[in-house]
Amino acid sequence: MSSKKKTAIGFEEKLQDIISEIKQYGFGMLNDMLDPQYVDCDPERMSCRIKYKKFNWEDNGRGEAHGGVISAMMDTTMGINAIALTEGRISTTDISINFIRPFMGRSFIIESEALQVGKRVIRLSAKAYDEDTGKLLAMSTGCFMHVDYEHTVGKSLGV
């Protein structure tokens, strides 16, 4: 098996393991409530795609996904990608989101791509799409820093 193929399989397995661990948190934890679902990945681009269904609790008064929920989806997707690429505990240091269209659909695909993976900081971008229409809904950038906080010891994700 070629090293590229091994890398691809390893990256995909890490992404799926991270999502499985999120689902073990149990209901009540935000990442679990968002219910991230692995779609696919591209190890060469250091990117992944995660699907999120829209739940009623996520709505604002207009029936759109609330901006805070959208931010959480973007942050969670970039965080999953960062953890898979670094095998370490990370924490969001900053995130910026540009909302383009309302999140009115039934489900959304968030694609995250690593722009820079450094020793201390990982910089990523994310784009959100309506799964049914394929329309771009939002774009985001974020930075994540490696952390070794005492309270994360024993937790593989650190999120």
mmCIF file of C-alpha atoms in Angstrom:
data_model
loop_
_atom_site.group_PDB
_atom_site.id
_atom_site.type_symbol
_atom_site.label_atom_id
_atom_site.label_comp_id
_atom_site.label_asym_id
_atom_site.label_seq_id
_atom_site.Cartn_x
_atom_site.Cartn_y
_atom_site.Cartn_z
ATOM 1 C CA MET A 1 0.000 0.000 0.000
ATOM 2 C CA SER A 2 1.412 3.433 -0.946
ATOM 3 C CA SER A 3 2.193 5.966 1.792
ATOM 4 C CA LYS A 4 -0.348 8.402 0.261
ATOM 5 C CA LYS A 5 -3.062 5.765 0.537
ATOM 6 C CA LYS A 6 -2.023 4.977 4.141
ATOM 7 C CA THR A 7 -2.145 8.687 4.973
ATOM 8 C CA ALA A 8 -5.578 9.009 3.395
ATOM 9 C CA ILE A 9 -6.927 6.050 5.360
ATOM 10 C CA GLY A 10 -5.336 7.321 8.580
ATOM 11 C CA PHE A 11 -6.789 10.824 8.180
ATOM 12 C CA GLU A 12 -10.279 9.489 7.425
ATOM 13 C CA GLU A 13 -10.138 7.107 10.407
ATOM 14 C CA LYS A 14 -9.042 9.954 12.708
ATOM 15 C CA LEU A 15 -11.923 12.125 11.543
ATOM 16 C CA GLN A 16 -14.433 9.339 12.108
ATOM 17 C CA ASP A 17 -12.923 8.515 15.535
ATOM 18 C CA ILE A 18 -13.204 12.161 16.605
ATOM 19 C CA ILE A 19 -16.860 12.315 15.558
ATOM 20 C CA SER A 20 -17.533 9.021 17.382
ATOM 21 C CA GLU A 21 -15.992 10.447 20.534
ATOM 22 C CA ILE A 22 -18.167 13.565 20.243
ATOM 23 C CA LYS A 23 -21.240 11.337 20.049
ATOM 24 C CA GLN A 24 -20.177 9.589 23.267
ATOM 25 C CA TYR A 25 -20.439 12.856 25.213
ATOM 26 C CA GLY A 26 -24.149 12.265 25.581
ATOM 27 C CA PHE A 27 -27.022 14.637 24.919
ATOM 28 C CA GLY A 28 -26.618 18.022 26.519
ATOM 29 C CA MET A 29 -23.136 18.767 25.200
ATOM 30 C CA LEU A 30 -23.295 21.269 22.320
ATOM 31 C CA ASN A 31 -21.037 19.362 19.912
ATOM 32 C CA ASP A 32 -23.136 16.223 20.432
ATOM 33 C CA MET A 33 -26.414 18.130 20.033
ATOM 34 C CA LEU A 34 -25.208 19.474 16.672
ATOM 35 C CA ASP A 35 -24.876 15.803 15.592
ATOM 36 C CA PRO A 36 -21.906 16.065 13.182
ATOM 37 C CA GLN A 37 -21.862 13.365 10.499
ATOM 38 C CA TYR A 38 -18.763 12.484 8.492
ATOM 39 C CA VAL A 39 -19.178 12.957 4.720
ATOM 40 C CA ASP A 40 -15.690 12.663 3.212
ATOM 41 C CA CYS A 41 -12.174 14.055 3.270
ATOM 42 C CA ASP A 42 -9.210 14.928 1.082
ATOM 43 C CA PRO A 43 -5.934 14.287 2.936
ATOM 44 C CA GLU A 44 -3.855 16.031 0.265
ATOM 45 C CA ARG A 45 -5.852 19.243 0.712
ATOM 46 C CA MET A 46 -6.037 18.624 4.497
ATOM 47 C CA SER A 47 -9.793 19.053 4.234
ATOM 48 C CA CYS A 48 -12.946 17.372 5.425
ATOM 49 C CA ARG A 49 -16.685 17.706 4.952
ATOM 50 C CA ILE A 50 -19.141 17.293 7.810
ATOM 51 C CA LYS A 51 -22.946 17.226 7.555
ATOM 52 C CA TYR A 52 -25.316 18.820 10.070
ATOM 53 C CA LYS A 53 -29.091 18.325 10.105
ATOM 54 C CA LYS A 54 -31.155 21.327 11.158
ATOM 55 C CA PHE A 55 -33.048 20.770 14.399
ATOM 56 C CA ASN A 56 -35.900 22.949 15.738
ATOM 57 C CA TRP A 57 -33.886 23.974 18.814
ATOM 58 C CA GLU A 58 -31.360 25.655 16.479
ATOM 59 C CA ASP A 59 -33.889 28.111 15.002
ATOM 60 C CA ASN A 60 -34.116 31.837 15.601
ATOM 61 C CA GLY A 61 -37.485 33.635 15.513
ATOM 62 C CA ARG A 62 -37.543 33.585 11.693
ATOM 63 C CA GLY A 63 -37.108 29.814 11.365
ATOM 64 C CA GLU A 64 -33.468 30.099 10.279
ATOM 65 C CA ALA A 65 -30.549 28.462 12.043
ATOM 66 C CA HIS A 66 -29.358 30.886 14.742
ATOM 67 C CA GLY A 67 -26.037 32.631 14.048
ATOM 68 C CA GLY A 68 -24.555 31.192 17.231
ATOM 69 C CA VAL A 69 -25.446 27.664 16.098
ATOM 70 C CA ILE A 70 -23.892 28.344 12.693
ATOM 71 C CA SER A 71 -20.758 29.583 14.456
ATOM 72 C CA ALA A 72 -20.706 26.392 16.526
ATOM 73 C CA MET A 73 -21.012 24.236 13.381
ATOM 74 C CA MET A 74 -18.121 26.074 11.719
ATOM 75 C CA ASP A 75 -15.993 25.951 14.888
ATOM 76 C CA THR A 76 -16.739 22.253 15.438
ATOM 77 C CA THR A 77 -15.886 21.320 11.835
ATOM 78 C CA MET A 78 -12.616 23.257 11.827
ATOM 79 C CA GLY A 79 -11.803 21.835 15.269
ATOM 80 C CA ILE A 80 -12.396 18.253 14.107
ATOM 81 C CA ASN A 81 -10.112 18.901 11.139
ATOM 82 C CA ALA A 82 -7.421 20.494 13.332
ATOM 83 C CA ILE A 83 -7.448 17.597 15.806
ATOM 84 C CA ALA A 84 -7.218 15.013 13.002
ATOM 85 C CA LEU A 85 -4.229 16.821 11.519
ATOM 86 C CA THR A 86 -2.318 17.363 14.748
ATOM 87 C CA GLU A 87 -3.286 14.429 16.989
ATOM 88 C CA GLY A 88 -3.314 16.820 19.898
ATOM 89 C CA ARG A 89 -5.603 18.785 22.121
ATOM 90 C CA ILE A 90 -6.530 22.131 20.623
ATOM 91 C CA SER A 91 -8.497 25.216 21.573
ATOM 92 C CA THR A 92 -10.060 27.882 19.360
ATOM 93 C CA THR A 93 -8.129 31.147 19.561
ATOM 94 C CA ASP A 94 -10.216 33.125 17.074
ATOM 95 C CA ILE A 95 -12.975 32.633 14.567
ATOM 96 C CA SER A 96 -14.481 34.960 11.976
ATOM 97 C CA ILE A 97 -17.664 34.265 10.022
ATOM 98 C CA ASN A 98 -19.215 35.944 7.000
ATOM 99 C CA PHE A 99 -22.914 35.126 6.685
ATOM 100 C CA ILE A 100 -23.994 35.123 3.030
ATOM 101 C CA ARG A 101 -27.498 33.592 3.039
ATOM 102 C CA PRO A 102 -29.950 32.426 5.724
ATOM 103 C CA PHE A 103 -29.605 28.783 6.803
ATOM 104 C CA MET A 104 -33.156 27.734 5.867
ATOM 105 C CA GLY A 105 -32.498 24.231 4.560
ATOM 106 C CA ARG A 106 -32.937 20.831 6.159
ATOM 107 C CA SER A 107 -29.209 20.061 6.338
ATOM 108 C CA PHE A 108 -25.870 21.697 5.716
ATOM 109 C CA ILE A 109 -22.433 20.592 4.596
ATOM 110 C CA ILE A 110 -19.491 22.358 6.202
ATOM 111 C CA GLU A 111 -16.163 21.963 4.424
ATOM 112 C CA SER A 112 -12.994 22.764 6.354
ATOM 113 C CA GLU A 113 -9.514 23.100 4.893
ATOM 114 C CA ALA A 114 -6.255 23.650 6.753
ATOM 115 C CA LEU A 115 -4.392 26.673 5.469
ATOM 116 C CA GLN A 116 -1.361 26.378 7.768
ATOM 117 C CA VAL A 117 -0.359 23.740 10.298
ATOM 118 C CA GLY A 118 2.348 25.055 12.591
ATOM 119 C CA LYS A 119 3.950 23.794 15.782
ATOM 120 C CA ARG A 120 1.661 25.921 17.991
ATOM 121 C CA VAL A 121 -1.119 27.249 15.762
ATOM 122 C CA ILE A 122 -3.338 25.720 13.088
ATOM 123 C CA ARG A 123 -5.124 28.109 10.692
ATOM 124 C CA LEU A 124 -8.195 26.826 8.821
ATOM 125 C CA SER A 125 -11.027 27.996 6.616
ATOM 126 C CA ALA A 126 -14.571 26.676 6.329
ATOM 127 C CA LYS A 127 -17.453 27.056 3.919
ATOM 128 C CA ALA A 128 -21.071 26.154 4.640
ATOM 129 C CA TYR A 129 -23.421 24.935 1.931
ATOM 130 C CA ASP A 130 -27.110 24.060 1.850
ATOM 131 C CA GLU A 131 -27.060 20.322 1.166
ATOM 132 C CA ASP A 132 -30.121 20.351 -1.126
ATOM 133 C CA THR A 133 -29.368 23.459 -3.217
ATOM 134 C CA GLY A 134 -25.561 23.486 -3.004
ATOM 135 C CA LYS A 135 -25.677 27.248 -2.380
ATOM 136 C CA LEU A 136 -22.872 28.810 -0.364
ATOM 137 C CA LEU A 137 -24.320 30.093 2.932
ATOM 138 C CA ALA A 138 -21.335 31.261 4.967
ATOM 139 C CA MET A 139 -17.539 31.382 5.035
ATOM 140 C CA SER A 140 -15.276 31.287 8.064
ATOM 141 C CA THR A 141 -11.654 31.353 9.132
ATOM 142 C CA GLY A 142 -10.293 30.242 12.455
ATOM 143 C CA CYS A 143 -7.111 29.646 14.392
ATOM 144 C CA PHE A 144 -6.611 26.856 16.875
ATOM 145 C CA MET A 145 -3.745 26.503 19.335
ATOM 146 C CA HIS A 146 -2.260 23.364 20.824
ATOM 147 C CA VAL A 147 -3.050 23.196 24.550
ATOM 148 C CA ASP A 148 -1.780 21.103 27.396
ATOM 149 C CA TYR A 149 -4.219 22.231 30.063
ATOM 150 C CA GLU A 150 -4.312 19.969 33.084
ATOM 151 C CA HIS A 151 -8.091 19.515 32.823
ATOM 152 C CA THR A 152 -7.711 18.010 29.316
ATOM 153 C CA VAL A 153 -5.447 15.183 30.477
ATOM 154 C CA GLY A 154 -7.140 11.872 29.721
ATOM 155 C CA LYS A 155 -9.420 13.406 27.091
ATOM 156 C CA SER A 156 -8.261 12.645 23.579
ATOM 157 C CA LEU A 157 -10.076 15.564 21.970
ATOM 158 C CA GLY A 158 -9.546 18.369 24.415
ATOM 159 C CA VAL A 159 -12.790 19.968 23.190
#
